Short mmCIF file of C-alpha atoms and ligand atoms in Angstrom, two decimals:
data_model
loop_
_atom_site.label_atom_id
_atom_site.label_comp_id
_atom_site.label_asym_id
_atom_site.label_seq_id
_atom_site.Cartn_x
_atom_site.Cartn_y
_atom_site.Cartn_z
CA MET A 1 9.39 -22.95 -36.06
CA LYS A 2 6.33 -21.47 -35.86
CA LYS A 3 6.27 -18.56 -33.04
CA VAL A 4 4.35 -19.42 -29.79
CA TYR A 5 3.02 -16.58 -27.48
CA VAL A 6 1.99 -16.92 -23.92
CA ALA A 7 1.79 -14.38 -21.07
CA MET A 8 1.95 -14.67 -17.45
CA SER A 9 2.89 -13.03 -14.34
CA ALA A 10 4.68 -16.02 -12.39
CA ASP A 11 5.36 -14.58 -9.06
CA VAL A 12 3.77 -17.43 -7.74
CA ILE A 13 4.83 -20.56 -10.27
CA HIS A 14 2.64 -23.78 -10.08
CA HIS A 15 1.91 -26.89 -12.25
CA GLY A 16 -0.67 -24.57 -13.66
CA HIS A 17 2.23 -22.41 -15.63
CA LEU A 18 4.13 -25.66 -16.76
CA ASN A 19 0.43 -27.10 -18.36
CA VAL A 20 0.99 -23.64 -20.60
CA ILE A 21 4.21 -24.04 -21.06
CA ASN A 22 4.68 -27.59 -22.38
CA LYS A 23 1.23 -26.90 -24.62
CA ALA A 24 3.42 -23.83 -26.58
CA LYS A 25 6.53 -25.65 -26.58
CA GLU A 26 4.47 -28.64 -28.74
CA LEU A 27 3.69 -25.96 -30.84
CA GLY A 28 6.67 -24.04 -31.86
CA GLU A 29 9.72 -21.41 -30.03
CA VAL A 30 7.55 -20.43 -26.90
CA ILE A 31 8.13 -16.53 -26.12
CA VAL A 32 6.55 -15.52 -22.58
CA GLY A 33 5.49 -11.71 -22.44
CA LEU A 34 6.29 -12.00 -18.32
CA HIS A 35 3.78 -8.82 -16.48
CA THR A 36 6.07 -6.05 -15.33
CA ASP A 37 5.85 -5.12 -11.59
CA ASP A 38 3.69 -2.45 -12.09
CA VAL A 39 0.78 -4.69 -14.28
CA ILE A 40 0.25 -6.92 -11.14
CA ALA A 41 0.59 -4.41 -9.05
CA GLY A 42 -1.86 -2.49 -10.95
CA TYR A 43 -4.26 -5.72 -11.35
CA PHE A 44 -3.43 -7.81 -8.16
CA ARG A 45 -1.00 -6.93 -5.29
CA VAL A 46 2.64 -6.13 -5.31
CA PRO A 47 4.41 -9.05 -7.15
CA LEU A 48 6.26 -11.41 -3.86
CA LEU A 49 9.55 -11.50 -7.32
CA GLY A 50 10.81 -8.60 -8.95
CA TYR A 51 10.85 -9.05 -12.17
CA ASN A 52 14.03 -10.04 -13.04
CA GLU A 53 13.54 -12.76 -10.45
CA ARG A 54 10.52 -13.77 -12.55
CA LYS A 55 12.70 -13.53 -15.23
CA SER A 56 15.42 -15.55 -14.41
CA ILE A 57 12.86 -17.95 -13.42
CA VAL A 58 10.46 -18.46 -15.96
CA GLU A 59 13.59 -17.89 -18.82
CA ASN A 60 15.18 -21.17 -16.83
CA ILE A 61 12.10 -23.22 -17.64
CA LYS A 62 13.13 -26.18 -20.51
CA GLY A 63 10.99 -24.89 -23.79
CA VAL A 64 11.45 -21.28 -23.37
CA ALA A 65 13.47 -19.85 -25.71
CA MET A 66 12.56 -15.77 -24.29
CA VAL A 67 11.75 -13.64 -22.02
CA VAL A 68 9.66 -10.13 -22.75
CA PRO A 69 8.39 -7.62 -20.87
CA GLN A 70 4.61 -7.56 -21.15
CA ASP A 71 4.07 -4.28 -19.83
CA THR A 72 0.14 -4.18 -19.69
CA LEU A 73 -2.63 -6.36 -19.06
CA ASP A 74 -3.43 -6.46 -22.43
CA GLN A 75 -1.10 -8.78 -24.45
CA VAL A 76 -2.04 -6.15 -27.97
CA PRO A 77 1.07 -4.11 -28.67
CA ASN A 78 3.01 -7.42 -28.06
CA LEU A 79 1.48 -9.51 -30.47
CA VAL A 80 1.88 -6.79 -32.99
CA LYS A 81 5.46 -6.63 -32.35
CA LEU A 82 5.95 -10.11 -32.48
CA GLN A 83 3.04 -11.58 -35.10
CA PRO A 84 3.13 -15.29 -33.62
CA ASP A 85 1.34 -18.12 -34.83
CA TYR A 86 -0.27 -19.18 -31.85
CA VAL A 87 -0.93 -17.16 -28.03
CA VAL A 88 -1.27 -20.18 -25.86
CA HIS A 89 -3.35 -19.21 -22.71
CA GLY A 90 -5.60 -21.26 -20.12
CA ASP A 91 -9.28 -21.06 -20.54
CA ASP A 92 -10.45 -19.45 -17.54
CA TRP A 93 -10.60 -15.86 -19.11
CA LYS A 94 -13.82 -16.44 -20.95
CA GLU A 95 -15.73 -14.32 -18.22
CA GLY A 96 -15.37 -10.96 -16.36
CA ILE A 97 -12.60 -7.47 -17.43
CA GLN A 98 -10.60 -10.72 -19.08
CA ARG A 99 -13.38 -11.74 -22.18
CA ASN A 100 -12.09 -8.75 -23.45
CA LEU A 101 -8.47 -8.79 -23.88
CA ARG A 102 -9.45 -12.44 -25.16
CA GLU A 103 -11.64 -10.66 -27.79
CA ARG A 104 -8.74 -8.68 -27.99
CA VAL A 105 -6.45 -10.80 -28.83
CA ILE A 106 -8.10 -13.13 -31.42
CA GLU A 107 -9.00 -10.14 -33.24
CA THR A 108 -5.27 -9.27 -33.47
CA LEU A 109 -4.25 -12.27 -34.46
CA LYS A 110 -6.47 -12.34 -37.32
CA GLN A 111 -4.35 -10.22 -39.02
CA TRP A 112 -1.51 -12.85 -39.82
CA GLY A 113 -3.54 -15.99 -39.94
CA GLY A 114 -2.60 -16.57 -35.93
CA GLU A 115 -4.25 -18.89 -34.05
CA LEU A 116 -5.14 -18.91 -29.93
CA VAL A 117 -5.15 -22.12 -28.15
CA GLU A 118 -6.72 -22.45 -24.92
CA VAL A 119 -5.58 -25.44 -22.18
CA LYS A 120 -8.04 -26.54 -20.43
CA TYR A 121 -8.15 -24.64 -16.80
CA THR A 122 -5.70 -26.46 -14.27
CA GLU A 123 -8.10 -27.71 -11.78
CA GLY A 124 -6.73 -27.38 -8.08
CA VAL A 125 -4.65 -24.83 -7.97
CA SER A 126 -5.92 -21.56 -6.15
CA ILE A 127 -3.55 -18.29 -5.99
CA THR A 128 -5.80 -17.12 -3.16
CA LYS A 129 -5.32 -20.93 -1.33
CA ILE A 130 -1.67 -20.05 -2.27
CA GLU A 131 -1.87 -16.63 -0.72
CA GLU A 132 -4.16 -17.58 2.48
CA ALA A 133 -0.88 -20.15 2.92
CA LEU A 134 1.34 -18.26 2.66
CA SER A 135 -0.11 -15.16 5.03
CA GLN A 136 -1.15 -18.39 7.48
CA ILE A 137 3.17 -18.62 7.69
CA GLY A 138 2.99 -14.70 8.46
CA THR A 139 5.73 -13.17 8.07
CA THR A 140 9.38 -12.45 9.73
CA PRO A 141 10.30 -8.25 10.98
CA GLN A 142 12.95 -8.06 8.04
CA MET A 143 10.11 -9.22 5.31
CA ARG A 144 7.70 -6.87 6.59
CA MET A 145 9.83 -3.82 6.83
CA ARG A 146 11.21 -3.98 3.74
CA ARG A 147 7.85 -4.42 1.65
CA LEU A 148 6.91 -0.44 1.89
CA LYS A 149 10.08 -0.07 -0.11
CA LYS A 150 8.86 -2.97 -2.45
CA ALA A 151 5.57 -1.55 -3.29
CA LEU A 152 6.95 2.33 -3.11
CA GLU A 153 9.23 0.83 -6.37
CA ALA A 154 6.48 -0.93 -8.48
CA LYS A 155 3.50 1.30 -7.69
CA PRO A 156 3.56 5.36 -8.33
CA LEU A 157 1.12 5.48 -5.50
CA ILE A 158 -0.02 3.66 -2.38
CA ARG A 159 -2.88 3.67 0.00
CA ILE A 160 -2.62 2.86 3.77
CA ILE A 161 -5.00 2.66 6.32
CA GLU A 162 -4.95 3.23 10.23
CA ALA A 163 -4.69 0.72 12.86
CA HIS A 164 -5.68 1.24 16.02
CA ASN A 165 -5.17 -2.03 17.46
CA GLY A 166 -5.57 -6.27 16.33
CA LEU A 167 -8.73 -5.92 15.09
CA THR A 168 -8.57 -2.80 12.18
CA GLY A 169 -5.27 -4.37 11.70
CA LEU A 170 -7.35 -7.42 9.80
CA ILE A 171 -9.35 -5.06 8.54
CA ALA A 172 -6.80 -3.59 6.58
CA GLU A 173 -4.61 -6.81 6.61
CA LYS A 174 -7.68 -7.95 4.20
CA ALA A 175 -10.35 -6.09 2.94
CA ARG A 176 -10.25 -6.23 -0.34
CA VAL A 177 -12.84 -5.60 -3.44
CA GLU A 178 -12.62 -6.30 -6.92
CA GLN A 179 -13.44 -3.77 -9.52
CA ASP A 180 -13.02 -3.85 -13.32
CA GLY A 181 -10.97 -7.16 -12.69
CA ARG A 182 -8.94 -5.17 -10.41
CA ILE A 183 -8.20 -6.30 -7.23
CA LYS A 184 -8.13 -3.32 -4.45
CA GLU A 185 -6.39 -3.99 -1.17
CA PHE A 186 -4.49 -1.24 1.03
CA ASP A 187 -0.95 -1.61 0.74
CA GLY A 188 -0.25 -0.74 4.60
CA MET A 189 -0.96 0.28 7.79
CA TRP A 190 -0.86 3.54 9.21
CA VAL A 191 -0.73 3.67 13.22
CA SER A 192 -1.86 7.38 14.20
CA SER A 193 -1.22 9.52 17.05
CA LEU A 194 -4.08 10.55 17.59
CA CYS A 195 -6.87 7.10 16.73
CA ASP A 196 -4.25 5.19 18.89
CA SER A 197 -5.09 7.78 22.04
CA THR A 198 -8.45 8.42 21.45
CA ALA A 199 -8.71 4.35 20.93
CA LYS A 200 -6.96 4.58 24.61
CA GLY A 201 -9.67 7.68 26.15
CA LYS A 202 -6.55 9.43 25.56
CA PRO A 203 -5.97 13.29 24.46
CA ASP A 204 -3.30 13.43 20.70
CA ILE A 205 -0.85 15.14 22.91
CA GLU A 206 2.51 12.58 22.81
CA LEU A 207 0.60 11.56 26.23
CA VAL A 208 0.58 7.77 25.64
CA ASP A 209 4.28 7.16 25.50
CA LEU A 210 6.18 4.94 23.07
CA THR A 211 6.32 1.95 25.34
CA SER A 212 2.56 2.12 25.33
CA ARG A 213 2.06 2.64 21.98
CA LEU A 214 5.03 -0.69 21.30
CA ASN A 215 1.77 -2.61 22.78
CA THR A 216 -0.32 -1.47 20.08
CA ILE A 217 2.17 -2.12 17.60
CA ASN A 218 2.64 -5.73 18.46
CA ASP A 219 -1.22 -6.08 18.92
CA ILE A 220 -1.17 -5.15 15.07
CA LEU A 221 2.25 -6.93 14.52
CA GLU A 222 0.92 -10.50 16.17
CA VAL A 223 -2.00 -10.67 13.48
CA THR A 224 -0.68 -8.90 10.20
CA THR A 225 1.73 -9.28 7.39
CA LYS A 226 1.28 -5.44 5.69
CA PRO A 227 3.57 -3.03 6.45
CA ILE A 228 3.35 -0.59 9.46
CA ILE A 229 3.86 3.73 9.10
CA LEU A 230 4.36 4.85 12.73
CA ASP A 231 2.91 8.35 13.03
CA GLY A 232 5.97 8.99 15.81
CA ASP A 233 4.53 12.34 16.29
CA THR A 234 7.43 14.95 17.04
CA GLY A 235 10.37 11.75 17.44
CA GLY A 236 10.60 13.28 20.67
CA LYS A 237 14.37 14.72 21.87
CA ILE A 238 16.59 13.60 19.19
CA GLU A 239 18.52 11.34 22.28
CA HIS A 240 15.84 9.14 22.72
CA PHE A 241 14.28 9.16 18.80
CA VAL A 242 17.59 7.23 18.04
CA TYR A 243 16.21 4.34 20.10
CA THR A 244 12.69 4.92 18.57
CA VAL A 245 13.92 4.10 15.59
CA LYS A 246 16.69 1.45 16.67
CA THR A 247 13.87 -0.59 18.28
CA LEU A 248 11.08 0.03 15.57
CA GLU A 249 12.86 -1.44 13.28
CA ARG A 250 14.11 -4.52 15.43
CA LEU A 251 10.28 -4.84 15.23
CA GLY A 252 9.84 -4.74 11.67
CA VAL A 253 8.13 -1.64 11.19
CA SER A 254 8.64 0.01 8.28
CA ALA A 255 8.59 3.47 8.68
CA ILE A 256 8.60 6.44 11.09
CA ILE A 257 7.07 10.14 10.27
CA ILE A 258 8.14 12.36 12.48
CA GLU A 259 6.81 15.77 11.87
CA ASP A 260 8.97 19.26 12.85
CA LYS A 261 7.48 20.80 15.43
CA ILE A 262 8.61 20.87 19.24
CA GLY A 263 6.60 21.52 23.11
CA LEU A 264 3.42 20.02 23.17
CA LYS A 265 2.42 18.78 20.48
CA LYS A 266 -1.44 19.52 19.52
CA ASN A 267 -3.08 17.27 16.56
CA SER A 268 -2.74 19.21 13.20
CA LEU A 269 -6.40 19.38 12.12
CA PHE A 270 -6.50 21.98 14.27
CA GLY A 271 -4.95 24.66 12.55
CA THR A 272 -3.94 27.52 14.18
CA ASP A 273 -6.68 27.28 16.58
CA VAL A 274 -4.35 26.22 19.48
CA SER A 275 -0.68 27.07 19.79
CA GLN A 276 1.25 25.44 18.20
CA THR A 277 5.66 25.45 17.40
CA GLN A 278 7.02 24.35 14.89
CA ASP A 279 10.55 23.41 14.75
CA THR A 280 13.95 25.31 13.13
CA ILE A 281 15.07 23.55 10.27
CA GLU A 282 18.45 23.17 11.98
CA ASN A 283 17.43 21.22 15.06
CA PHE A 284 15.05 19.17 13.06
CA CYS A 285 17.69 18.37 10.47
CA GLU A 286 19.82 17.18 13.12
CA LYS A 287 17.06 14.37 13.89
CA ILE A 288 16.63 13.49 11.12
CA SER A 289 20.80 12.95 10.46
CA GLU A 290 21.21 11.25 14.00
CA GLY A 291 17.61 8.55 13.10
CA ARG A 292 19.45 7.88 9.83
CA LYS A 293 22.58 7.70 11.82
CA ALA A 294 20.87 5.12 14.24
CA ARG A 295 19.04 3.11 11.99
CA VAL A 296 20.79 -0.75 11.13
CA THR A 297 19.53 -1.23 7.41
CA ASN A 298 18.57 0.89 4.74
CA ASP A 299 14.59 -0.70 4.21
CA PHE A 300 13.53 1.52 7.58
CA MET A 301 12.62 4.78 6.39
CA ILE A 302 12.51 7.73 8.51
CA ILE A 303 9.89 10.30 6.85
CA ALA A 304 9.79 14.01 7.61
CA ARG A 305 6.82 15.89 8.07
CA ILE A 306 5.88 19.27 7.13
CA GLU A 307 3.86 21.23 9.02
CA SER A 308 4.15 24.71 7.64
CA LEU A 309 0.68 24.83 5.90
CA ILE A 310 -0.66 23.92 8.83
CA LEU A 311 0.94 26.61 10.57
CA ASN A 312 0.13 28.75 8.25
CA ALA A 313 4.05 29.94 7.79
CA GLY A 314 3.54 29.35 3.88
CA MET A 315 4.55 27.23 0.80
CA GLU A 316 7.73 28.99 0.62
CA ASP A 317 8.50 27.62 4.00
CA ALA A 318 7.34 24.24 3.47
CA LEU A 319 9.49 24.03 0.12
CA LYS A 320 12.42 24.91 1.63
CA ARG A 321 11.56 22.69 4.70
CA ALA A 322 11.58 19.63 1.81
CA LYS A 323 15.28 20.43 0.42
CA ALA A 324 16.21 20.25 4.39
CA TYR A 325 14.77 17.32 5.10
CA ILE A 326 15.92 15.83 2.56
CA GLU A 327 19.36 17.18 2.06
CA ALA A 328 19.88 15.63 5.46
CA GLY A 329 18.25 12.32 4.48
CA ALA A 330 14.81 12.17 4.91
CA ASP A 331 13.97 8.62 2.75
CA GLY A 332 10.56 10.91 2.10
CA ILE A 333 8.48 13.42 2.56
CA MET A 334 4.75 14.10 4.50
CA ILE A 335 3.11 17.27 3.47
CA HIS A 336 0.06 18.21 6.02
CA SER A 337 -2.91 20.83 5.00
CA ASN A 338 -6.00 21.31 6.93
CA ARG A 339 -7.91 23.14 4.02
CA LYS A 340 -10.97 22.28 2.36
CA ASP A 341 -9.88 22.36 -1.00
CA GLY A 342 -6.31 20.38 -1.43
CA LYS A 343 -5.60 23.09 -3.27
CA GLU A 344 -2.18 24.47 -1.44
CA ILE A 345 -0.89 20.02 -1.79
CA VAL A 346 -1.69 20.34 -4.87
CA GLU A 347 0.71 23.50 -5.42
CA PHE A 348 3.15 21.79 -3.12
CA CYS A 349 3.48 18.67 -5.33
CA GLY A 350 3.74 20.33 -8.22
CA GLU A 351 6.52 22.57 -6.77
CA PHE A 352 7.87 19.46 -5.35
CA GLN A 353 8.20 17.02 -8.76
CA LYS A 354 10.53 20.39 -9.91
CA PHE A 355 13.40 19.38 -7.53
CA GLU A 356 16.63 17.86 -8.02
CA LYS A 357 16.68 15.56 -5.64
CA LYS A 358 13.19 13.68 -5.04
CA VAL A 359 12.13 11.47 -2.49
CA PRO A 360 8.37 9.12 -1.54
CA LEU A 361 6.07 12.08 -0.84
CA VAL A 362 3.04 11.06 1.46
CA VAL A 363 -0.03 13.51 1.80
CA VAL A 364 -3.01 12.67 4.43
CA PRO A 365 -6.49 13.51 2.57
CA THR A 366 -8.77 13.91 5.84
CA SER A 367 -9.60 17.82 5.06
CA TYR A 368 -9.92 17.31 1.14
CA CYS A 369 -11.24 14.18 1.01
CA HIS A 370 -13.11 14.41 -2.35
CA MET A 371 -9.55 14.29 -3.81
CA THR A 372 -9.39 10.88 -5.81
CA GLU A 373 -6.49 8.41 -5.39
CA ALA A 374 -6.20 9.47 -9.14
CA GLN A 375 -6.38 12.88 -8.45
CA LEU A 376 -3.32 13.16 -5.41
CA GLN A 377 -0.98 9.86 -7.59
CA GLU A 378 -1.40 13.03 -11.48
CA ALA A 379 -0.69 15.97 -8.54
CA GLY A 380 2.79 14.06 -7.95
CA ALA A 381 1.86 11.69 -4.28
CA ASN A 382 2.99 8.49 -3.81
CA VAL A 383 1.45 7.80 -0.54
CA VAL A 384 -2.43 8.05 0.76
CA ILE A 385 -3.27 8.40 4.01
CA TYR A 386 -6.32 7.46 5.07
CA ALA A 387 -5.43 8.76 8.82
CA ASN A 388 -8.41 7.75 11.05
CA HIS A 389 -11.39 6.86 9.29
CA LEU A 390 -11.65 3.23 11.26
CA ILE A 391 -11.94 4.97 14.60
CA ARG A 392 -13.69 8.03 12.93
CA SER A 393 -16.67 4.82 11.08
CA ALA A 394 -16.55 2.97 14.55
CA TYR A 395 -17.03 5.28 17.38
CA PRO A 396 -20.35 6.76 15.97
CA ALA A 397 -21.75 3.08 15.62
CA MET A 398 -21.36 2.19 19.26
CA VAL A 399 -22.89 5.75 20.34
CA LYS A 400 -25.97 4.82 18.98
CA THR A 401 -26.17 0.65 19.61
CA ALA A 402 -25.33 1.93 22.85
CA GLU A 403 -28.19 4.84 22.94
CA SER A 404 -30.59 2.63 22.01
CA ILE A 405 -30.10 0.12 24.83
CA LEU A 406 -30.62 2.83 27.24
CA LEU A 407 -33.68 3.65 25.11
CA ASN A 408 -35.52 1.01 25.20
CA GLU A 409 -34.20 -0.85 28.22
CA ARG A 410 -33.01 -3.70 26.49
CA SER A 411 -31.38 -4.38 23.43
CA LEU A 412 -33.97 -5.59 20.47
CA GLU A 413 -33.97 -2.57 19.09
CA ALA A 414 -30.22 -2.47 18.98
CA ASP A 415 -29.64 -6.16 17.89
CA GLU A 416 -29.62 -4.50 13.68
CA TYR A 417 -27.27 -2.77 14.19
CA CYS A 418 -25.29 -5.85 15.24
CA MET A 419 -23.74 -8.49 13.65
CA PRO A 420 -24.97 -11.29 14.48
CA ILE A 421 -23.64 -13.80 16.96
CA LYS A 422 -22.31 -16.49 14.87
CA GLN A 423 -20.24 -13.90 12.32
CA ILE A 424 -18.94 -12.58 15.88
CA LEU A 425 -17.65 -16.46 17.62
CA THR A 426 -16.67 -17.22 13.74
CA LEU A 427 -14.73 -13.64 12.76
CA ILE A 428 -11.26 -14.40 14.28
CA PRO A 429 -10.67 -18.54 12.87
CA GLY A 430 -9.65 -20.67 15.79
CA GLY A 431 -12.32 -19.99 18.18
CA GLN A 432 -14.20 -23.25 18.24
C1 LIG B 1 -2.30 11.14 13.46
O1 LIG B 1 -3.36 10.60 12.35
O2 LIG B 1 -2.21 10.90 14.17
C2 LIG B 1 -1.82 12.57 12.33
C3 LIG B 1 -2.45 12.89 11.01
O3 LIG B 1 -0.75 12.92 12.77
S1 LIG B 1 -3.32 14.17 11.20
O4 LIG B 1 -4.01 13.67 12.34
O5 LIG B 1 -4.55 14.23 10.44
O6 LIG B 1 -2.72 14.93 12.09
MG1 LIG B 2 -0.74 12.22 14.68
#
């Protein structure tokens, strides 16, 4: 019996997959190389189904003899191991990044006289269309909440961007670029206290109360499906925090990050220019553990944010607190810094890697914005939050337009800064 190799993701199974498998079946015994979760997450998006779930579906397709993990996009390592007589693939990989992969397959097969067989791409199947349809259906609070933990399991680093209303939520949901054959998207949204307050014309001092923050969250929930991380400021009084946890979990928010400060909270990026007080380790640990007890599922995450570096309390204090907060049950740690060089963040991340008990590590590269995601991942970060960039880019653009109208006493000159009327009318579908 000839050996036939077929690589696939099989996250959303459709008749195109079956066409390829049927062709492969005619040629011999079919071995499916199933892309692992991190391959799909790295090149596309976090898979809807995990590897084992996808494996058991594919194993049960008639004609599939075996499923093996395909842990790179490149099939060559598996081909060398299995030495199949045939590789079967859709004929849609002759262009773009896939072209290179195709050539490598052909070259490798030559070593033992193997052959690439291409099946005509199945017309009418569009993963993008299927995805659009799925996003039209929407999500449930439970499904959305889980997506953050799933993304953390599937990817070494996830990227989050701030959203402070429905429109910025839609940008976070839909922004998508393709680069070197990889699809890049944000994995979720950060509802920043700074941006939520600023959008309401108020200072970032816990003045915007929970009810108002929940209105913002609700506007975002209504038009998006990606996970939400709430900037929970200090979390307030412990007695109040337990209610906040229950409310957020019920809504389908995935995580709250609370910072270890008490008294009148000011924004961390002021550093020591304003007076701010750090909470005691004991009190903050109690807040974390009471929050943990209040939640109904394990899917909701309580992430502890350490302000020691912001308040000049030192690296040792930051590390001591990280250990204590993890012991108290924190599902993640956020380390913040307002230094421009990023060195203390890299140092903290390095020490954090040595901990026996580890949880996902969150960083917010606002001050040290020269650092790339690759560098932060290399340092040991698992979540990177772009915490204020949509409001910071929108505000100057809006001021420029307003000033242009004042100067010219008409809007003609400002028109070039504005999107065409036709485009704004159809930006949000369903208005016609
Ligand atoms: C926020 O976005 O509100 C934050 C992060 O808390 S920072 O502004 O950097 O303190
Ligand atoms: Mg904040």
